[in-house]
Amino acid sequence: MKTLTRRSLLVLALALLTGGLALWAADRPAPPNLKLQTDAKPLDRAVQARVSYSAVVKKSAPGVVYVFSSKKVRRSDLDNPFFNDPMFRRFFGVPDQGPQRNLPRPSVQQSLGSGVIVTADGYILTNNHVIDGADEVKVAVGEARKEYTARIVGRDEKTDIAVLKIDATGLPAVTLGDSDQVEVGDTVLAIGNPFGIGMTVTHGIVSALGRGGLGIEAYEDFIQTDAAINPGNSGGALLDTDGRLIGINTAIISRTGGSNGVGFAIPVNLARSVMEQLVGSGRVDRAFLGVSTQPLSDDLGNQFGVDHGALVAEVTPGSAADQAGLKSGDVITAVNDTRINDPRALALAIGRLSPGTEVTLHYYRDGKAADLKIKLGQQDATSLSGGSDEGVLNGVGVTDLTPEARARLRVPADLDGALITDVDPDSASARDGLRQGDIILALDRQPVRNAADGVKLSSQIKGPKVLVYLWREGRRLYIVVNEGKK
């Protein structure tokens, strides 16, 4: 699946930071063609510290692979191979190369990272940012580095998970553990390809669980570790001491771009849930409740008579929450049996569920506890991408028109369409004139009433040209986007 908003890597400057839930066990049956090896037995924490982890490494390291991607761009040269990792580039920017550095010229942008083999027949987990926007992805297996051309099965920008497939059999698949059972203080191993130097193992502990609020992804429930994670480790494995995969290494906090002992991994239960959907349907469908919430401060808690929860500030008209009777001022304290401490916990609890799932919400209204059964809707589509190179408007993100967006953009009440939220600056859509804030009214003369219409039509239209009818700043106009034009 081609994502619509560009995501480079995920190194956060410490100076820019301000400021758990284990909810991601898959709740859908796995696709029949995804033959995973799993082991959910509890870790034996009574055993004494090991002198060596060589047996664990020999067992699991062969299942960690090198991932190389390339993309044709117009930009200045980057000669330093350390800047090939998108995490490194985002933190440091473009290196100074003299007076010619700002003159764009055609080049091939290379990215490197890691991945984890999860089935013997070639399914591989990695980070979305490792292969985002790639024209070609290759995977090298083993220290002999036997190369395969990889197909992108699907990607999910909101969790930074991508699934690749190579044509091979008998591969050394890693066993998936249960990240819900991970505890702070557990010993872990990180395996990946830092700086492109080759497969490397580092050692540490689980420093924290349920880390979020970092602004890295839409859904954040990270395992934090002090095992060294560096550029090139992205998409690699975080293992427990039995050699089971418990996380996908994805981000660090650093002032220098190197490891400062604060790394983050996506829990394997979340990665597995996303992977199974991508393999099964090529997309991730998330449930939608339909509320805007805010944290419950001490003062607000006193006012509303509750000490934890997500305070409902607004209910989306026509949403599942609206139809079930939720109101502004309600405080949601639990979803089924999952305690809700804040808005992030609510987003995680709802986002892991399928559209159409019926849940019981526990909430407070006017200081009194109440329960409510709600059948969840479907989250607004945010992408005009398909799971292959077919379709049009790749690189464009859309959402539905909300009352707030209508008011901000002064959109007439009788006008419906798909609001463009993002346009990849390297895409054909950007080159041919689509902009953030445009409202797509029709594609190839077929009406677009909302984001879902836009997603459906963009995947059906073969291209490479598409006629886009849109509304922009009070006027309507036509634009032809030609994705076949270089």
Short mmCIF file of C-alpha atoms in Angstrom, two decimals:
data_model
loop_
_atom_site.label_atom_id
_atom_site.label_comp_id
_atom_site.label_asym_id
_atom_site.label_seq_id
_atom_site.Cartn_x
_atom_site.Cartn_y
_atom_site.Cartn_z
CA MET A 1 0.00 0.00 0.00
CA LYS A 2 1.44 3.37 -0.93
CA THR A 3 1.11 5.84 1.87
CA LEU A 4 0.01 9.34 1.27
CA THR A 5 2.01 11.37 3.68
CA ARG A 6 5.80 11.20 3.71
CA ARG A 7 7.38 9.85 6.90
CA SER A 8 11.09 9.94 7.29
CA LEU A 9 12.68 8.51 10.36
CA LEU A 10 11.99 8.88 13.76
CA VAL A 11 14.76 10.46 15.75
CA LEU A 12 13.51 13.10 18.16
CA ALA A 13 15.75 15.93 19.35
CA LEU A 14 15.61 15.82 23.12
CA ALA A 15 15.25 19.57 23.28
CA LEU A 16 12.05 19.40 21.22
CA LEU A 17 10.22 16.97 23.48
CA THR A 18 7.48 18.21 25.75
CA GLY A 19 5.93 16.69 28.37
CA GLY A 20 0.28 1.70 29.01
CA LEU A 21 -1.63 -0.01 27.77
CA ALA A 22 -1.18 -3.56 26.39
CA LEU A 23 -4.16 -3.44 24.07
CA TRP A 24 -2.86 -4.84 20.84
CA ALA A 25 -3.50 -8.56 20.87
CA ALA A 26 -5.08 -9.34 17.52
CA ASP A 27 -8.85 -9.56 17.74
CA ARG A 28 -9.31 -10.83 14.19
CA PRO A 29 -8.58 -14.30 12.80
CA ALA A 30 -5.24 -14.47 11.01
CA PRO A 31 -5.29 -14.83 7.22
CA PRO A 32 -4.91 -18.51 6.27
CA ASN A 33 -1.78 -17.80 4.20
CA LEU A 34 0.05 -16.23 7.18
CA LYS A 35 1.64 -19.18 8.94
CA LEU A 36 3.20 -17.61 12.04
CA GLN A 37 5.27 -19.32 14.71
CA THR A 38 4.07 -18.11 18.11
CA ASP A 39 4.95 -18.83 21.71
CA ALA A 40 2.99 -17.07 24.46
CA LYS A 41 4.23 -18.98 27.48
CA PRO A 42 5.39 -16.73 30.36
CA LEU A 43 9.07 -15.90 30.66
CA ASP A 44 10.86 -17.67 33.50
CA ARG A 45 12.00 -14.66 35.52
CA ALA A 46 13.37 -16.79 38.36
CA VAL A 47 16.45 -17.93 36.40
CA GLN A 48 19.73 -16.24 37.20
CA ALA A 49 21.44 -13.90 34.75
CA ARG A 50 23.13 -15.69 31.87
CA VAL A 51 26.81 -15.51 31.14
CA SER A 52 26.12 -15.69 27.39
CA TYR A 53 23.21 -15.16 25.02
CA SER A 54 24.95 -16.83 22.09
CA ALA A 55 22.34 -19.61 21.87
CA VAL A 56 19.53 -17.04 21.66
CA VAL A 57 21.40 -15.09 18.98
CA LYS A 58 22.16 -18.22 16.92
CA LYS A 59 18.48 -19.16 17.09
CA SER A 60 16.92 -15.81 16.16
CA ALA A 61 19.47 -13.60 14.40
CA PRO A 62 19.16 -15.43 11.03
CA GLY A 63 15.55 -14.20 10.93
CA VAL A 64 16.60 -10.54 10.95
CA VAL A 65 17.30 -9.17 7.47
CA TYR A 66 18.76 -6.12 5.75
CA VAL A 67 16.23 -3.89 3.95
CA PHE A 68 17.38 -1.56 1.17
CA SER A 69 15.07 0.83 -0.67
CA SER A 70 15.61 3.36 -3.43
CA LYS A 71 13.63 6.25 -4.81
CA LYS A 72 14.31 8.63 -7.69
CA VAL A 73 14.20 12.22 -6.47
CA ARG A 74 15.37 15.68 -7.47
CA ARG A 75 17.60 16.89 -4.69
CA SER A 76 21.18 17.62 -3.78
CA ASP A 77 23.63 14.76 -3.40
CA LEU A 78 24.16 12.94 -0.11
CA ASP A 79 27.56 11.30 -0.29
CA ASN A 80 27.85 10.22 3.33
CA PRO A 81 26.52 6.62 3.62
CA PHE A 82 25.55 7.23 7.25
CA PHE A 83 22.86 9.59 5.97
CA ASN A 84 21.14 6.77 4.07
CA ASP A 85 19.00 5.86 7.05
CA PRO A 86 15.89 8.08 7.03
CA MET A 87 16.10 8.39 10.84
CA PHE A 88 19.55 9.92 10.52
CA ARG A 89 18.53 12.27 7.68
CA ARG A 90 15.54 13.65 9.51
CA PHE A 91 17.57 14.58 12.56
CA PHE A 92 20.58 16.09 10.82
CA GLY A 93 19.07 17.42 7.59
CA VAL A 94 21.08 17.72 4.38
CA PRO A 95 24.84 17.97 4.95
CA ASP A 96 26.64 21.05 3.65
CA GLN A 97 28.40 20.32 0.40
CA GLY A 98 29.49 23.76 -0.66
CA PRO A 99 27.89 26.37 -2.93
CA GLN A 100 26.27 23.75 -5.20
CA ARG A 101 24.42 21.89 -2.40
CA ASN A 102 21.06 23.58 -2.98
CA LEU A 103 20.96 22.96 -6.71
CA PRO A 104 18.50 20.08 -7.23
CA ARG A 105 19.41 17.39 -9.70
CA PRO A 106 18.09 13.96 -10.51
CA SER A 107 19.41 11.32 -8.14
CA VAL A 108 18.50 8.08 -6.45
CA GLN A 109 17.82 8.35 -2.74
CA GLN A 110 18.93 5.24 -0.89
CA SER A 111 17.55 4.11 2.47
CA LEU A 112 18.64 1.27 4.67
CA GLY A 113 17.07 -0.49 7.58
CA SER A 114 16.22 -3.88 8.97
CA GLY A 115 13.34 -6.32 8.93
CA VAL A 116 12.17 -9.52 10.61
CA ILE A 117 11.16 -12.72 8.81
CA VAL A 118 7.91 -13.92 10.37
CA THR A 119 6.98 -16.80 8.04
CA ALA A 120 9.13 -19.40 6.36
CA ASP A 121 7.63 -18.48 2.99
CA GLY A 122 8.81 -14.90 3.03
CA TYR A 123 6.59 -12.47 4.94
CA ILE A 124 8.71 -9.77 6.60
CA LEU A 125 7.84 -7.12 9.19
CA THR A 126 9.59 -3.74 9.06
CA ASN A 127 8.90 -0.05 9.65
CA ASN A 128 6.85 1.97 7.21
CA HIS A 129 9.42 4.77 7.27
CA VAL A 130 12.13 2.39 6.07
CA ILE A 131 10.36 1.80 2.74
CA ASP A 132 8.12 4.89 2.53
CA GLY A 133 7.97 6.24 -1.04
CA ALA A 134 10.35 3.59 -2.37
CA ASP A 135 10.41 2.71 -6.06
CA GLU A 136 12.27 -0.51 -5.30
CA VAL A 137 12.82 -2.54 -2.14
CA LYS A 138 15.41 -5.29 -1.76
CA VAL A 139 15.98 -7.65 1.14
CA ALA A 140 19.27 -9.37 1.94
CA VAL A 141 19.03 -12.57 3.99
CA GLY A 142 21.84 -14.02 6.09
CA GLU A 143 25.45 -12.99 6.36
CA ALA A 144 25.92 -14.22 2.79
CA ARG A 145 23.44 -11.43 2.00
CA LYS A 146 21.46 -13.30 -0.62
CA GLU A 147 19.33 -10.59 -2.19
CA TYR A 148 15.64 -10.72 -3.08
CA THR A 149 13.39 -8.11 -4.62
CA ALA A 150 10.59 -7.49 -2.14
CA ARG A 151 6.95 -6.71 -2.80
CA ILE A 152 5.25 -4.26 -0.45
CA VAL A 153 2.19 -6.13 0.80
CA GLY A 154 0.90 -3.14 2.73
CA ARG A 155 1.86 -0.35 5.08
CA ASP A 156 0.27 1.51 7.92
CA GLU A 157 1.59 4.98 8.61
CA LYS A 158 -0.35 5.40 11.85
CA THR A 159 1.63 2.63 13.55
CA ASP A 160 4.74 2.78 11.31
CA ILE A 161 4.36 -0.88 10.34
CA ALA A 162 4.94 -2.30 6.86
CA VAL A 163 4.80 -5.86 5.53
CA LEU A 164 7.07 -7.12 2.73
CA LYS A 165 7.00 -10.41 0.82
CA ILE A 166 9.86 -12.15 -0.93
CA ASP A 167 9.62 -15.25 -3.10
CA ALA A 168 11.47 -17.82 -1.04
CA THR A 169 10.78 -20.87 1.10
CA GLY A 170 12.44 -22.48 4.09
CA LEU A 171 13.43 -19.16 5.59
CA PRO A 172 14.46 -18.88 9.28
CA ALA A 173 11.29 -17.27 10.66
CA VAL A 174 11.44 -15.71 14.10
CA THR A 175 8.99 -16.91 16.76
CA LEU A 176 6.52 -14.24 17.90
CA GLY A 177 6.13 -13.76 21.63
CA ASP A 178 3.38 -12.03 23.60
CA SER A 179 4.23 -8.39 24.31
CA ASP A 180 1.36 -8.17 26.80
CA GLN A 181 3.49 -10.27 29.17
CA VAL A 182 6.60 -8.08 28.96
CA GLU A 183 7.57 -6.41 32.25
CA VAL A 184 9.80 -3.49 33.12
CA GLY A 185 13.23 -4.87 34.00
CA ASP A 186 13.10 -7.81 31.56
CA THR A 187 16.35 -8.40 29.70
CA VAL A 188 16.09 -7.79 25.94
CA LEU A 189 18.28 -8.04 22.83
CA ALA A 190 18.09 -5.67 19.85
CA ILE A 191 19.22 -7.04 16.48
CA GLY A 192 19.57 -5.00 13.31
CA ASN A 193 21.88 -3.36 10.80
CA PRO A 194 23.11 -0.10 12.42
CA PHE A 195 24.81 2.35 10.04
CA GLY A 196 24.84 -0.39 7.40
CA ILE A 197 27.87 -2.08 8.99
CA GLY A 198 26.24 -5.51 9.28
CA MET A 199 24.08 -7.52 11.62
CA THR A 200 24.66 -6.36 15.20
CA VAL A 201 23.32 -7.50 18.59
CA THR A 202 22.94 -5.15 21.57
CA HIS A 203 21.76 -5.89 25.08
CA GLY A 204 19.68 -4.05 27.65
CA ILE A 205 16.48 -4.12 29.67
CA VAL A 206 12.92 -2.96 29.25
CA SER A 207 13.03 0.55 30.68
CA ALA A 208 9.30 1.35 30.48
CA LEU A 209 6.05 0.18 28.92
CA GLY A 210 3.18 2.03 27.29
CA ARG A 211 5.26 5.04 26.28
CA GLY A 212 3.27 7.55 24.27
CA GLY A 213 2.68 11.23 23.73
CA LEU A 214 5.96 11.54 21.83
CA GLY A 215 4.37 12.80 18.62
CA ILE A 216 6.02 10.09 16.55
CA GLU A 217 2.95 8.13 15.45
CA ALA A 218 -0.81 8.40 15.68
CA TYR A 219 -0.90 5.25 17.84
CA GLU A 220 1.88 5.09 20.41
CA ASP A 221 2.23 2.29 22.94
CA PHE A 222 5.99 1.82 22.81
CA ILE A 223 8.28 -0.52 24.69
CA GLN A 224 11.18 1.64 25.89
CA THR A 225 14.62 0.03 26.14
CA ASP A 226 18.21 1.00 26.85
CA ALA A 227 19.53 -1.62 24.40
CA ALA A 228 21.51 0.39 21.85
CA ILE A 229 19.40 1.30 18.81
CA ASN A 230 21.02 3.34 16.04
CA PRO A 231 20.24 4.44 12.46
CA GLY A 232 19.79 1.27 10.43
CA ASN A 233 18.21 -0.63 13.34
CA SER A 234 14.80 0.62 12.24
CA GLY A 235 12.51 -2.34 11.53
CA GLY A 236 14.76 -4.78 13.38
CA ALA A 237 13.96 -7.15 16.21
CA LEU A 238 13.61 -6.65 19.94
CA LEU A 239 13.84 -10.12 21.50
CA ASP A 240 13.29 -11.57 24.94
CA THR A 241 15.80 -13.96 26.50
CA ASP A 242 14.03 -16.94 24.91
CA GLY A 243 14.68 -15.44 21.48
CA ARG A 244 11.05 -14.52 20.86
CA LEU A 245 10.10 -11.34 19.02
CA ILE A 246 8.46 -8.87 21.40
CA GLY A 247 8.90 -5.63 19.44
CA ILE A 248 9.93 -3.89 16.21
CA ASN A 249 12.65 -1.28 16.88
CA THR A 250 11.53 2.04 15.47
CA ALA A 251 12.78 5.24 17.13
CA ILE A 252 15.28 6.85 19.48
CA ILE A 253 15.63 10.06 21.43
CA SER A 254 19.05 11.52 20.82
CA ARG A 255 20.94 14.79 20.62
CA THR A 256 23.55 13.28 18.33
CA GLY A 257 21.66 10.78 16.16
CA GLY A 258 23.32 7.86 17.95
CA SER A 259 22.08 5.78 20.84
CA ASN A 260 21.68 7.54 24.18
CA GLY A 261 19.98 4.57 25.81
CA VAL A 262 16.43 5.74 25.08
CA GLY A 263 14.99 3.61 22.31
CA PHE A 264 11.47 2.60 21.39
CA ALA A 265 9.96 -0.53 19.89
CA ILE A 266 6.45 -1.21 18.63
CA PRO A 267 4.95 -4.08 20.68
CA VAL A 268 4.72 -7.25 18.62
CA ASN A 269 1.03 -7.71 19.44
CA LEU A 270 0.29 -4.39 17.77
CA ALA A 271 2.57 -5.19 14.84
CA ARG A 272 0.94 -8.60 14.44
CA SER A 273 -2.57 -7.17 14.47
CA VAL A 274 -1.66 -4.65 11.77
CA MET A 275 0.23 -7.26 9.73
CA GLU A 276 -2.67 -9.69 9.70
CA GLN A 277 -4.98 -7.02 8.36
CA LEU A 278 -2.50 -5.90 5.71
CA VAL A 279 -1.94 -9.47 4.53
CA GLY A 280 -5.66 -10.26 4.63
CA SER A 281 -7.04 -7.16 2.91
CA GLY A 282 -4.17 -4.82 2.06
CA ARG A 283 -5.43 -2.17 4.48
CA VAL A 284 -6.07 -1.52 8.15
CA ASP A 285 -9.66 -0.86 9.17
CA ARG A 286 -10.03 0.82 12.55
CA ALA A 287 -13.14 1.42 14.56
CA PHE A 288 -14.42 4.96 15.08
CA LEU A 289 -16.24 6.19 18.17
CA GLY A 290 -16.81 9.80 17.16
CA VAL A 291 -15.71 11.92 20.10
CA SER A 292 -13.11 14.61 20.68
CA THR A 293 -11.65 14.26 24.16
CA GLN A 294 -9.24 16.06 26.47
CA PRO A 295 -7.18 15.06 29.50
CA LEU A 296 -8.83 15.19 32.90
CA SER A 297 -6.85 17.57 35.09
CA ASP A 298 -7.31 17.61 38.87
CA ASP A 299 -9.54 20.67 38.65
CA LEU A 300 -11.65 19.14 35.89
CA GLY A 301 -11.83 15.86 37.78
CA ASN A 302 -13.22 17.68 40.80
CA GLN A 303 -15.77 19.44 38.63
CA PHE A 304 -16.96 16.24 36.96
CA GLY A 305 -16.68 14.00 40.02
CA VAL A 306 -14.17 11.44 38.71
CA ASP A 307 -10.43 10.89 39.15
CA HIS A 308 -9.49 9.33 35.78
CA GLY A 309 -10.77 9.07 32.25
CA ALA A 310 -11.10 10.91 28.94
CA LEU A 311 -13.34 13.98 29.06
CA VAL A 312 -15.65 14.26 26.05
CA ALA A 313 -15.36 17.78 24.65
CA GLU A 314 -17.33 17.24 21.45
CA VAL A 315 -19.40 14.50 19.81
CA THR A 316 -19.29 14.15 16.02
CA PRO A 317 -22.82 14.47 14.59
CA GLY A 318 -24.10 11.18 13.17
CA SER A 319 -21.26 9.12 14.67
CA ALA A 320 -21.62 5.97 16.75
CA ALA A 321 -21.18 8.01 19.91
CA ASP A 322 -23.85 10.48 18.84
CA GLN A 323 -26.32 7.75 17.95
CA ALA A 324 -25.71 5.97 21.26
CA GLY A 325 -26.32 9.14 23.26
CA LEU A 326 -22.88 10.23 24.50
CA LYS A 327 -22.72 13.94 25.29
CA SER A 328 -20.15 16.64 25.80
CA GLY A 329 -19.14 16.58 29.47
CA ASP A 330 -19.28 12.79 29.79
CA VAL A 331 -16.08 11.20 31.14
CA ILE A 332 -15.21 7.79 29.64
CA THR A 333 -13.46 5.66 32.27
CA ALA A 334 -13.35 2.20 30.65
CA VAL A 335 -13.91 0.36 27.36
CA ASN A 336 -15.17 -3.12 28.21
CA ASP A 337 -12.71 -4.13 30.95
CA THR A 338 -9.90 -1.81 29.87
CA ARG A 339 -9.37 1.14 32.18
CA ILE A 340 -9.15 4.51 30.40
CA ASN A 341 -6.86 7.01 32.10
CA ASP A 342 -6.58 9.62 29.35
CA PRO A 343 -7.44 10.37 25.69
CA ARG A 344 -4.46 8.38 24.38
CA ALA A 345 -5.67 5.28 26.19
CA LEU A 346 -9.12 5.74 24.66
CA ALA A 347 -7.66 6.11 21.15
CA LEU A 348 -5.62 2.92 21.64
CA ALA A 349 -8.57 0.98 23.00
CA ILE A 350 -10.89 1.95 20.13
CA GLY A 351 -8.26 1.92 17.38
CA ARG A 352 -7.40 -1.75 17.94
CA LEU A 353 -11.01 -2.83 17.31
CA SER A 354 -12.78 -3.61 14.06
CA PRO A 355 -15.57 -1.44 12.67
CA GLY A 356 -18.93 -2.87 13.73
CA THR A 357 -17.61 -4.18 17.07
CA GLU A 358 -20.02 -3.68 19.96
CA VAL A 359 -18.36 -2.44 23.15
CA THR A 360 -19.50 -1.40 26.59
CA LEU A 361 -18.41 2.08 27.59
CA HIS A 362 -18.22 2.92 31.28
CA TYR A 363 -18.60 6.66 31.83
CA TYR A 364 -19.63 9.33 34.29
CA ARG A 365 -22.32 11.93 33.65
CA ASP A 366 -23.11 14.57 36.21
CA GLY A 367 -21.07 12.66 38.77
CA LYS A 368 -23.00 9.41 38.31
CA ALA A 369 -21.57 6.20 36.83
CA ALA A 370 -23.33 4.66 33.80
CA ASP A 371 -22.78 2.03 31.11
CA LEU A 372 -23.57 2.24 27.44
CA LYS A 373 -23.38 -0.35 24.64
CA ILE A 374 -22.10 1.14 21.38
CA LYS A 375 -21.62 -0.42 17.95
CA LEU A 376 -18.50 1.25 16.61
CA GLY A 377 -18.32 2.86 13.20
CA GLN A 378 -15.40 2.98 10.78
CA GLN A 379 -12.58 5.49 11.03
CA ASP A 380 -12.41 8.04 8.23
CA ALA A 381 -10.24 6.99 5.34
CA THR A 382 -6.98 8.90 5.23
CA SER A 383 -5.37 7.64 2.07
CA LEU A 384 -5.91 7.48 -1.65
CA SER A 385 -3.54 4.57 -2.01
CA GLY A 386 -3.83 0.99 -3.03
CA GLY A 387 -1.76 -2.06 -2.27
CA SER A 388 0.07 -1.95 -5.61
CA ASP A 389 1.41 0.46 -8.17
CA GLU A 390 -2.03 0.79 -9.73
CA GLY A 391 -4.41 3.64 -9.01
CA VAL A 392 -3.93 7.39 -9.04
CA LEU A 393 -3.20 10.30 -6.69
CA ASN A 394 -0.49 8.38 -4.85
CA GLY A 395 1.00 10.72 -2.28
CA VAL A 396 -2.28 12.42 -1.36
CA GLY A 397 -3.95 12.20 2.05
CA VAL A 398 -7.65 12.95 2.53
CA THR A 399 -10.28 13.09 5.23
CA ASP A 400 -13.97 13.93 5.50
CA LEU A 401 -15.17 17.50 5.77
CA THR A 402 -15.96 18.23 9.42
CA PRO A 403 -17.99 21.23 10.61
CA GLU A 404 -14.76 22.74 11.93
CA ALA A 405 -13.02 22.35 8.57
CA ARG A 406 -16.00 23.87 6.76
CA ALA A 407 -15.94 26.88 9.03
CA ARG A 408 -12.16 27.33 8.80
CA LEU A 409 -12.07 27.05 5.01
CA ARG A 410 -15.44 28.80 4.48
CA VAL A 411 -16.83 25.87 2.53
CA PRO A 412 -20.48 26.24 1.43
CA ALA A 413 -22.90 24.05 3.36
CA ASP A 414 -24.16 22.37 0.18
CA LEU A 415 -20.68 21.33 -1.00
CA ASP A 416 -19.45 17.79 -0.28
CA GLY A 417 -16.11 16.24 -1.08
CA ALA A 418 -12.82 14.85 0.25
CA LEU A 419 -10.55 17.35 2.00
CA ILE A 420 -6.85 17.00 1.09
CA THR A 421 -4.78 16.91 4.26
CA ASP A 422 -1.36 16.06 2.80
CA VAL A 423 0.39 16.09 -0.57
CA ASP A 424 3.78 14.40 -0.91
CA PRO A 425 6.03 17.16 -2.31
CA ASP A 426 7.76 14.62 -4.60
CA SER A 427 4.49 13.27 -6.01
CA ALA A 428 2.90 13.88 -9.40
CA SER A 429 -0.09 15.40 -7.61
CA ALA A 430 2.11 18.11 -6.06
CA ARG A 431 3.88 18.76 -9.35
CA ASP A 432 0.60 19.11 -11.23
CA GLY A 433 -0.98 21.48 -8.71
CA LEU A 434 -2.92 19.71 -5.97
CA ARG A 435 -2.57 21.43 -2.60
CA GLN A 436 -3.33 20.79 1.04
CA GLY A 437 -6.76 22.32 1.74
CA ASP A 438 -8.18 21.55 -1.70
CA ILE A 439 -11.50 19.70 -1.69
CA ILE A 440 -11.86 16.95 -4.30
CA LEU A 441 -15.35 17.06 -5.82
CA ALA A 442 -14.91 14.50 -8.60
CA LEU A 443 -12.35 12.16 -10.15
CA ASP A 444 -12.68 11.46 -13.87
CA ARG A 445 -16.15 13.08 -13.73
CA GLN A 446 -17.31 10.66 -11.03
CA PRO A 447 -18.57 12.45 -7.89
CA VAL A 448 -16.59 12.33 -4.65
CA ARG A 449 -18.85 12.97 -1.66
CA ASN A 450 -16.41 12.02 1.10
CA ALA A 451 -13.01 10.50 1.80
CA ALA A 452 -14.26 6.95 1.29
CA ASP A 453 -15.42 7.84 -2.24
CA GLY A 454 -12.01 9.33 -2.97
CA VAL A 455 -10.18 6.24 -1.73
CA LYS A 456 -12.39 3.90 -3.75
CA LEU A 457 -12.19 5.85 -7.00
CA SER A 458 -8.45 6.52 -6.75
CA SER A 459 -7.78 2.79 -6.47
CA GLN A 460 -10.12 1.96 -9.40
CA ILE A 461 -8.92 4.56 -11.90
CA LYS A 462 -6.04 3.03 -13.84
CA GLY A 463 -4.33 6.23 -14.87
CA PRO A 464 -1.69 7.32 -15.42
CA LYS A 465 -3.80 10.45 -15.99
CA VAL A 466 -6.78 11.50 -13.90
CA LEU A 467 -9.07 14.52 -14.21
CA VAL A 468 -9.56 16.12 -10.80
CA TYR A 469 -12.44 18.54 -10.20
CA LEU A 470 -11.91 20.48 -7.01
CA TRP A 471 -12.91 23.46 -4.87
CA ARG A 472 -10.20 25.89 -3.76
CA GLU A 473 -10.63 29.16 -1.88
CA GLY A 474 -14.14 29.84 -3.16
CA ARG A 475 -13.75 28.69 -6.75
CA ARG A 476 -14.00 25.44 -8.67
CA LEU A 477 -11.39 24.25 -11.13
CA TYR A 478 -10.10 21.23 -13.05
CA ILE A 479 -6.57 19.80 -12.82
CA VAL A 480 -5.07 16.87 -14.73
CA VAL A 481 -2.63 14.79 -12.67
CA ASN A 482 -0.33 12.69 -14.84
CA GLU A 483 1.53 10.06 -12.85
CA GLY A 484 3.19 8.72 -15.99
CA LYS A 485 5.04 11.98 -16.59
CA LYS A 486 8.63 12.06 -15.32
#
